[in-house]
């Protein structure tokens, strides 16, 4: 998810998307613990998406 896409979302959509992305990340971590993922780089991109969403939410709260 790109930063330009994140800026277009409302606060409610950001919170929903953040919850979904965190769930996806925890599922990936669990799957990777059981058996190695085909593409472990996917975990990095999901983790960074979580950070982007959280950063945008924090930025909007401070404004």
PDB file of C-alpha atoms in Angstrom:
ATOM      1  CA  UNK A   1       0.000   0.000   0.000  1.00  0.00           C
ATOM      2  CA  UNK A   2       1.455   3.315  -1.060  1.00  0.00           C
ATOM      3  CA  UNK A   3       1.522   6.483   1.004  1.00  0.00           C
ATOM      4  CA  UNK A   4      -0.649   8.296  -1.553  1.00  0.00           C
ATOM      5  CA  UNK A   5      -3.340   5.613  -1.144  1.00  0.00           C
ATOM      6  CA  UNK A   6      -3.172   5.907   2.641  1.00  0.00           C
ATOM      7  CA  UNK A   7      -3.627   9.693   2.584  1.00  0.00           C
ATOM      8  CA  UNK A   8      -6.915   9.301   0.683  1.00  0.00           C
ATOM      9  CA  UNK A   9      -8.483   7.103   3.400  1.00  0.00           C
ATOM     10  CA  UNK A  10     -10.664   8.463   6.208  1.00  0.00           C
ATOM     11  CA  UNK A  11      -9.761   7.927   9.864  1.00  0.00           C
ATOM     12  CA  UNK A  12     -12.311   5.110  10.233  1.00  0.00           C
ATOM     13  CA  UNK A  13     -10.981   3.408   7.109  1.00  0.00           C
ATOM     14  CA  UNK A  14      -7.419   3.774   8.405  1.00  0.00           C
ATOM     15  CA  UNK A  15      -8.328   2.118  11.701  1.00  0.00           C
ATOM     16  CA  UNK A  16     -10.115  -0.723   9.905  1.00  0.00           C
ATOM     17  CA  UNK A  17      -7.241  -1.227   7.477  1.00  0.00           C
ATOM     18  CA  UNK A  18      -4.722  -1.166  10.356  1.00  0.00           C
ATOM     19  CA  UNK A  19      -6.630  -3.917  12.167  1.00  0.00           C
ATOM     20  CA  UNK A  20      -6.780  -6.042   9.021  1.00  0.00           C
ATOM     21  CA  UNK A  21      -3.087  -5.535   8.298  1.00  0.00           C
ATOM     22  CA  UNK A  22      -2.054  -6.410  11.861  1.00  0.00           C
ATOM     23  CA  UNK A  23      -4.130  -9.596  11.652  1.00  0.00           C
ATOM     24  CA  UNK A  24      -2.507 -10.450   8.329  1.00  0.00           C
ATOM     25  CA  UNK A  25       0.946  -9.896   9.835  1.00  0.00           C
ATOM     26  CA  UNK A  26       0.233 -12.130  12.827  1.00  0.00           C
ATOM     27  CA  UNK A  27      -1.085 -14.846  10.499  1.00  0.00           C
ATOM     28  CA  UNK A  28       2.097 -14.611   8.421  1.00  0.00           C
ATOM     29  CA  UNK A  29       4.264 -14.859  11.544  1.00  0.00           C
ATOM     30  CA  UNK A  30       2.378 -17.931  12.711  1.00  0.00           C
ATOM     31  CA  UNK A  31       2.623 -19.593   9.301  1.00  0.00           C
ATOM     32  CA  UNK A  32       6.334 -18.810   9.141  1.00  0.00           C
ATOM     33  CA  UNK A  33       6.904 -20.314  12.592  1.00  0.00           C
ATOM     34  CA  UNK A  34       5.239 -23.560  11.565  1.00  0.00           C
ATOM     35  CA  UNK A  35       6.898 -23.897   8.171  1.00  0.00           C
ATOM     36  CA  UNK A  36       9.056 -21.424   6.250  1.00  0.00           C
ATOM     37  CA  UNK A  37       7.202 -19.093   3.908  1.00  0.00           C
ATOM     38  CA  UNK A  38       7.870 -19.240   0.183  1.00  0.00           C
ATOM     39  CA  UNK A  39       8.431 -15.488   0.215  1.00  0.00           C
ATOM     40  CA  UNK A  40       9.606 -14.234   3.641  1.00  0.00           C
ATOM     41  CA  UNK A  41      10.028 -10.716   2.211  1.00  0.00           C
ATOM     42  CA  UNK A  42       6.224 -10.540   2.311  1.00  0.00           C
ATOM     43  CA  UNK A  43       6.427 -10.246   6.109  1.00  0.00           C
ATOM     44  CA  UNK A  44       8.605  -7.160   5.776  1.00  0.00           C
ATOM     45  CA  UNK A  45       6.202  -5.426   3.404  1.00  0.00           C
ATOM     46  CA  UNK A  46       3.194  -6.144   5.638  1.00  0.00           C
ATOM     47  CA  UNK A  47       5.081  -4.912   8.709  1.00  0.00           C
ATOM     48  CA  UNK A  48       5.951  -1.695   6.882  1.00  0.00           C
ATOM     49  CA  UNK A  49       2.318  -1.260   5.832  1.00  0.00           C
ATOM     50  CA  UNK A  50       1.338  -1.500   9.505  1.00  0.00           C
ATOM     51  CA  UNK A  51       3.877   1.212  10.314  1.00  0.00           C
ATOM     52  CA  UNK A  52       2.650   3.460   7.485  1.00  0.00           C
ATOM     53  CA  UNK A  53      -0.959   3.167   8.608  1.00  0.00           C
ATOM     54  CA  UNK A  54      -0.099   3.767  12.266  1.00  0.00           C
ATOM     55  CA  UNK A  55       2.029   6.777  11.364  1.00  0.00           C
ATOM     56  CA  UNK A  56      -0.760   8.349   9.317  1.00  0.00           C
ATOM     57  CA  UNK A  57      -3.260   7.797  12.152  1.00  0.00           C
ATOM     58  CA  UNK A  58      -0.914   9.417  14.664  1.00  0.00           C
ATOM     59  CA  UNK A  59      -0.276  12.330  12.316  1.00  0.00           C
ATOM     60  CA  UNK A  60      -4.000  12.982  11.949  1.00  0.00           C
ATOM     61  CA  UNK A  61      -4.572  12.781  15.713  1.00  0.00           C
ATOM     62  CA  UNK A  62      -1.951  15.463  16.300  1.00  0.00           C
ATOM     63  CA  UNK A  63      -3.516  17.876  13.815  1.00  0.00           C
TER      64      UNK A  63
END
